[in-house]
Short mmCIF file of C-alpha atoms in Angstrom, two decimals:
data_model
loop_
_atom_site.label_atom_id
_atom_site.label_comp_id
_atom_site.label_asym_id
_atom_site.label_seq_id
_atom_site.Cartn_x
_atom_site.Cartn_y
_atom_site.Cartn_z
CA MET A 78 113.64 -32.05 38.85
CA GLN A 79 110.84 -32.75 40.93
CA ALA A 80 107.66 -35.12 40.13
CA LEU A 81 104.62 -33.77 38.61
CA HIS A 82 101.34 -33.44 40.68
CA HIS A 83 98.00 -34.06 39.47
CA ASP A 84 97.24 -30.21 39.14
CA ASP A 85 100.36 -29.57 36.89
CA PRO A 86 99.82 -29.17 33.40
CA PRO A 87 100.93 -32.25 31.21
CA ARG A 88 101.31 -29.81 28.27
CA ILE A 89 102.13 -26.09 28.02
CA GLY A 90 101.57 -24.64 24.62
CA PRO A 91 103.64 -27.21 22.25
CA HIS A 92 105.79 -28.42 25.29
CA VAL A 93 105.27 -31.84 27.14
CA THR A 94 106.27 -31.18 30.94
CA LEU A 95 108.89 -33.44 32.25
CA GLY A 96 108.92 -32.28 36.03
CA ARG A 97 108.98 -29.14 38.01
CA LEU A 98 112.08 -27.12 38.91
CA ASP A 99 110.49 -26.29 42.36
CA ASP A 100 109.56 -28.45 45.22
CA GLU A 101 105.94 -28.48 45.90
CA PRO A 102 105.97 -26.68 49.28
CA GLU A 103 108.14 -24.08 47.85
CA HIS A 104 106.12 -20.99 47.33
CA THR A 105 108.80 -18.30 47.05
CA ALA A 106 109.21 -18.43 43.40
CA ALA A 107 107.24 -15.35 41.75
CA GLU A 108 106.64 -17.73 38.86
CA ARG A 109 105.75 -21.56 38.10
CA ARG A 110 108.87 -23.14 36.40
CA PHE A 111 109.04 -26.47 34.57
CA ILE A 112 111.42 -28.72 32.58
CA VAL A 113 109.95 -29.42 29.38
CA ARG A 114 110.46 -31.24 26.09
CA GLY A 115 109.83 -29.34 22.71
CA ALA A 116 107.42 -30.23 20.19
CA ASP A 117 110.07 -32.00 18.18
CA GLY A 118 110.94 -34.30 21.34
CA GLU A 119 114.60 -33.41 21.02
CA ARG A 120 115.16 -30.17 22.65
CA THR A 121 114.54 -29.45 26.48
CA PHE A 122 113.71 -26.18 28.03
CA LEU A 123 113.09 -24.48 31.21
CA LEU A 124 109.55 -23.07 30.73
CA ARG A 125 107.90 -20.43 33.30
CA ILE A 126 104.42 -19.58 33.54
CA PRO A 127 103.04 -16.81 35.91
CA ARG A 128 101.87 -17.87 39.28
CA HIS A 129 98.14 -17.77 40.27
CA GLY A 130 97.43 -14.05 41.21
CA THR A 131 99.77 -12.53 38.76
CA ASP A 132 98.47 -10.55 35.90
CA PRO A 133 99.17 -12.70 32.97
CA THR A 134 99.27 -9.76 30.48
CA ARG A 135 101.49 -7.76 32.60
CA TRP A 136 103.54 -11.02 33.06
CA ALA A 137 103.77 -11.63 29.19
CA ILE A 138 104.92 -7.71 28.63
CA GLU A 139 107.73 -8.58 31.21
CA ALA A 140 108.52 -11.71 29.51
CA GLU A 141 108.80 -10.12 26.25
CA GLY A 142 110.83 -7.42 27.61
CA ALA A 143 113.50 -10.04 29.04
CA ARG A 144 113.43 -11.56 25.64
CA ARG A 145 114.90 -8.46 24.15
CA LEU A 146 117.90 -8.21 26.63
CA SER A 147 121.35 -9.93 26.57
CA ILE A 148 122.67 -9.49 30.25
CA PRO A 149 125.35 -11.72 31.41
CA GLY A 150 123.71 -13.81 34.32
CA LEU A 151 120.19 -12.81 33.44
CA LEU A 152 118.02 -16.15 32.56
CA PRO A 153 117.84 -15.61 28.78
CA VAL A 154 114.25 -15.87 27.05
CA GLU A 155 113.98 -17.63 23.71
CA GLU A 156 110.49 -17.68 22.82
CA VAL A 157 107.33 -16.12 24.54
CA GLY A 158 103.96 -17.83 23.61
CA GLY A 159 100.52 -18.32 24.80
CA GLY A 160 97.00 -17.26 23.61
CA PRO A 161 93.48 -16.30 24.57
CA ALA A 162 92.91 -19.70 25.87
CA GLU A 163 95.93 -20.37 27.82
CA LEU A 164 98.43 -18.82 30.20
CA PRO A 165 101.42 -17.02 28.74
CA TRP A 166 104.63 -18.91 28.91
CA CYS A 167 108.40 -18.17 27.98
CA THR A 168 111.38 -20.73 27.58
CA ALA A 169 115.08 -20.69 28.15
CA PRO A 170 117.49 -23.39 26.87
CA TYR A 171 117.52 -26.12 29.53
CA VAL A 172 120.69 -26.43 31.58
CA PRO A 173 120.66 -28.31 35.00
CA ALA A 174 119.91 -25.57 37.66
CA LEU A 175 118.94 -25.36 41.49
CA PRO A 176 117.05 -22.74 42.91
CA LEU A 177 119.18 -21.15 45.78
CA PRO A 178 116.64 -22.56 48.51
CA ALA A 179 117.19 -26.05 46.87
CA ALA A 180 120.93 -25.59 46.94
CA LEU A 181 120.69 -24.88 50.80
CA ARG A 182 118.57 -28.09 50.97
CA ALA A 183 120.92 -30.24 49.12
CA HIS A 184 124.01 -28.71 51.07
CA GLY A 185 122.21 -29.02 54.16
CA GLY A 186 122.46 -25.53 55.40
CA PRO A 187 123.88 -22.12 54.74
CA LEU A 188 126.49 -22.09 51.92
CA PRO A 189 130.07 -21.56 52.76
CA GLY A 190 131.62 -18.38 52.68
CA PRO A 191 133.64 -18.30 49.62
CA VAL A 192 130.70 -19.69 47.73
CA VAL A 193 128.43 -16.77 48.75
CA GLN A 194 131.29 -14.16 48.11
CA ALA A 195 131.71 -15.41 44.82
CA LEU A 196 127.67 -15.55 44.36
CA GLY A 197 127.38 -11.91 45.68
CA ALA A 198 130.20 -10.93 42.98
CA ALA A 199 128.44 -12.45 40.15
CA LEU A 200 125.12 -11.22 40.84
CA ALA A 201 126.14 -7.67 41.56
CA ARG A 202 127.84 -7.97 38.15
CA THR A 203 124.80 -8.97 36.60
CA LEU A 204 122.86 -6.04 38.22
CA ALA A 205 125.53 -3.60 37.53
CA THR A 206 125.26 -4.26 33.90
CA ALA A 207 121.33 -4.32 33.88
CA HIS A 208 121.33 -0.93 35.54
CA ALA A 209 123.98 0.73 33.24
CA GLN A 210 121.38 -0.37 30.53
CA GLY A 211 118.53 1.22 32.18
CA VAL A 212 117.01 -1.86 33.39
CA THR A 213 115.78 -2.82 36.85
CA HIS A 214 115.23 -6.66 37.63
CA ALA A 215 112.40 -6.07 39.97
CA GLY A 216 111.89 -9.69 41.06
CA LEU A 217 115.10 -10.53 42.68
CA SER A 218 114.74 -12.94 45.60
CA PRO A 219 116.54 -16.27 46.79
CA ALA A 220 114.07 -18.36 44.63
CA ALA A 221 114.87 -16.16 41.61
CA VAL A 222 118.32 -17.20 41.71
CA LEU A 223 119.32 -20.51 39.67
CA LEU A 224 122.68 -21.93 40.38
CA THR A 225 124.22 -23.82 37.36
CA ALA A 226 127.62 -25.31 36.79
CA ASP A 227 128.33 -21.97 34.25
CA GLY A 228 127.39 -19.80 37.04
CA PRO A 229 124.17 -18.14 38.82
CA ARG A 230 121.28 -16.92 36.70
CA LEU A 231 118.54 -14.69 37.62
CA SER A 232 114.89 -15.76 36.69
CA CYS A 233 111.57 -13.86 37.77
CA PHE A 234 112.58 -10.84 35.76
CA GLY A 235 109.91 -8.05 36.40
CA ALA A 236 107.80 -10.02 38.97
CA VAL A 237 106.98 -7.02 41.05
CA ARG A 238 105.78 -5.12 38.14
CA ALA A 239 103.81 -7.99 36.86
CA ALA A 240 102.22 -8.65 40.18
CA ALA A 241 100.57 -5.55 40.85
CA PRO A 242 99.59 -2.41 38.89
CA ASP A 243 101.79 0.69 39.63
CA GLY A 244 100.76 2.63 42.70
CA GLU A 245 99.16 -0.68 44.57
CA HIS A 246 100.66 -1.66 47.93
CA ARG A 247 102.87 -4.52 47.20
CA SER A 248 103.40 -6.40 50.57
CA GLY A 249 102.12 -9.98 50.16
CA LEU A 250 102.58 -10.21 46.50
CA PRO A 251 102.14 -13.84 45.18
CA GLY A 252 105.26 -15.65 45.07
CA LEU A 253 107.57 -12.52 46.47
CA ASP A 254 109.49 -13.09 49.57
CA SER A 255 108.58 -10.18 51.70
CA GLY A 256 112.21 -9.97 53.05
CA SER A 257 113.46 -9.35 49.59
CA LEU A 258 111.08 -6.40 48.77
CA ALA A 259 112.38 -3.16 49.41
CA PRO A 260 110.35 -0.87 51.89
CA GLU A 261 109.71 1.68 49.25
CA GLN A 262 108.36 -1.07 46.85
CA ALA A 263 106.39 -2.66 49.37
CA ALA A 264 104.50 0.83 50.00
CA GLY A 265 103.68 0.93 46.38
CA GLY A 266 106.86 2.74 44.53
CA ARG A 267 108.00 1.79 41.35
CA PRO A 268 110.88 -0.67 40.90
CA ARG A 269 114.15 1.18 40.71
CA PRO A 270 117.88 -0.11 40.97
CA PRO A 271 118.11 0.54 44.79
CA GLY A 272 115.26 -2.10 45.02
CA ASP A 273 117.58 -4.51 43.31
CA VAL A 274 120.38 -3.75 45.72
CA TYR A 275 118.06 -4.16 48.76
CA ALA A 276 116.82 -7.60 47.22
CA LEU A 277 120.52 -8.61 46.63
CA GLY A 278 121.38 -7.87 50.39
CA ALA A 279 118.55 -10.21 51.31
CA VAL A 280 119.63 -13.04 48.96
CA LEU A 281 123.01 -12.90 50.25
CA ALA A 282 122.14 -12.86 53.80
CA TYR A 283 119.77 -15.97 53.01
CA ALA A 284 122.67 -17.66 51.24
CA ALA A 285 124.72 -17.13 54.38
CA THR A 286 122.26 -17.78 57.19
CA GLY A 287 119.28 -19.44 55.80
CA HIS A 288 117.05 -16.22 56.01
CA THR A 289 116.56 -12.98 54.38
CA VAL A 290 116.48 -10.87 57.66
CA PRO A 291 119.11 -12.01 59.86
CA GLU A 292 120.56 -10.05 62.85
CA ARG A 293 123.76 -8.42 62.07
CA ASP A 294 125.73 -10.85 64.41
CA GLU A 295 124.41 -13.83 62.16
CA LEU A 296 126.17 -12.67 59.20
CA PRO A 297 129.77 -13.73 58.39
CA GLY A 298 132.32 -11.04 58.69
CA PHE A 299 132.82 -10.22 55.27
CA LEU A 300 129.06 -9.70 54.85
CA ARG A 301 127.94 -7.68 57.65
CA GLU A 302 129.09 -4.25 55.91
CA PRO A 303 127.55 -4.67 52.62
CA VAL A 304 124.49 -6.50 53.51
CA THR A 305 123.75 -3.93 56.36
CA ALA A 306 124.31 -1.31 53.79
CA CYS A 307 122.10 -2.94 50.89
CA LEU A 308 119.19 -3.38 53.35
CA SER A 309 119.21 0.30 54.50
CA ARG A 310 115.70 1.63 54.71
CA ASP A 311 116.74 4.58 52.78
CA PRO A 312 117.48 4.00 49.10
CA ALA A 313 119.87 6.89 49.09
CA ARG A 314 121.91 5.03 51.59
CA ARG A 315 122.40 1.88 49.76
CA PRO A 316 125.37 1.19 47.48
CA GLN A 317 125.24 0.95 43.95
CA ALA A 318 125.70 -2.72 42.61
CA GLN A 319 128.89 -1.74 40.78
CA GLN A 320 130.55 -0.96 44.09
CA LEU A 321 129.77 -4.43 45.75
CA PHE A 322 132.52 -6.89 45.82
CA PRO A 323 134.83 -5.19 43.08
CA HIS A 324 136.95 -7.61 41.35
CA PRO A 325 139.30 -5.68 39.14
CA GLU A 326 139.88 -7.39 35.85
CA PRO A 327 142.00 -6.80 32.44
CA ALA A 328 139.83 -4.49 30.19
CA ALA A 329 139.96 -6.82 27.44
CA HIS A 330 138.48 -9.89 29.63
CA ALA A 331 135.85 -7.15 31.03
CA ALA A 332 134.73 -6.16 27.75
CA THR A 333 134.20 -10.00 26.71
CA VAL A 334 132.16 -10.44 29.98
CA LEU A 335 129.83 -7.28 29.18
CA ASP A 336 129.48 -8.47 25.57
CA THR A 337 128.24 -11.81 25.99
CA ALA A 338 125.12 -13.35 27.82
CA THR A 339 127.13 -15.98 29.45
CA PRO A 340 127.29 -15.93 33.39
CA SER A 341 130.66 -16.28 35.13
CA PRO A 342 131.24 -19.57 37.06
CA ILE A 343 131.46 -19.77 40.75
CA PRO A 344 132.56 -22.53 42.99
CA LEU A 345 129.99 -24.96 44.24
CA PRO A 346 129.78 -27.27 47.08
CA ALA A 347 130.20 -31.05 46.22
CA SER A 348 126.74 -31.58 47.55
CA VAL A 349 125.01 -28.85 44.98
CA VAL A 350 127.26 -30.38 41.84
CA VAL A 351 125.72 -33.88 42.85
CA ALA A 352 122.37 -32.42 42.97
CA LEU A 353 122.78 -30.77 39.46
CA ALA A 354 123.89 -34.05 38.33
CA HIS A 355 121.26 -36.10 39.68
CA GLN A 356 118.75 -33.58 37.95
CA SER A 357 120.54 -33.94 34.82
CA ALA A 358 120.45 -37.80 34.88
CA GLN A 359 116.66 -37.42 35.40
CA VAL A 360 115.90 -35.41 32.56
CA LEU A 361 117.93 -37.57 30.36
CA ALA A 362 116.17 -40.73 31.51
CA ALA A 363 112.62 -39.00 31.50
CA GLU A 364 110.01 -40.56 29.36
CA LEU A 365 107.57 -38.09 27.62
CA PRO A 366 103.99 -38.62 29.07
CA VAL A 367 100.99 -39.17 27.11
CA PRO A 368 99.84 -35.93 25.52
CA ALA A 369 96.90 -34.43 27.05
CA HIS A 370 95.03 -31.02 27.38
CA ARG A 371 96.76 -27.86 27.67
CA ILE A 372 96.45 -25.53 30.73
CA ASP A 373 93.81 -22.83 30.85
CA ARG A 374 93.53 -19.78 32.38
#
């Protein structure tokens, strides 16, 4: 949990902010994310608001759409709020979480191969489930991936749709890593499942090398073929999410996975586990600040 700065809102809706999820220099997340305490002073949430430059109305529409979904690995939305005098916001129940860039910093560099492979399998399952339901994430980037002890969760749902009206050129969208944006979306095309697959390739490249557009030889052997295929400039040449990192499971277990909103755990380096524990301790020890004004548009 990062300390609040003078320009951070002390309150968002009825919630009191305890700290930021993202580092101050880190401007890759497509939304601003805070750890907050509820109005009752008991429950803790991960709360999100749109970044500056994002259409708040469209962002709220995407948040409401996410609230209606139950997809394993997609960060759930418990409540959507806001009003004419304040930015929209949405909440998820808090669990200790590190954005992927923060996890690499905690680890001191790219993640080990087995961790990246497990991460790729988990994210591919999430996208495959979403795509089977006719849902495109449209916001996948390294900062959208939150690592938790229970498995990765995807934040920033609908970021591309919220950041620019259909038909506008989408390069340089606020908070979006340009290396994660599929060429057809950067050119103004509507977000579709092949764009999610392109972004998944960029995310896995980042996890394994520290950047989203590495040279092929920089990738570990097990990633070269799938990441190269995901990053094809031709959407038709990209694999479908369910074709990546297949792991056969007994039918009964597979049904259980698809019928719940619980992500699948993956192995995490000890350094990342320590960072998650440290964040949890900070939240438990946090004292509520003196209530102040709400954030305005």
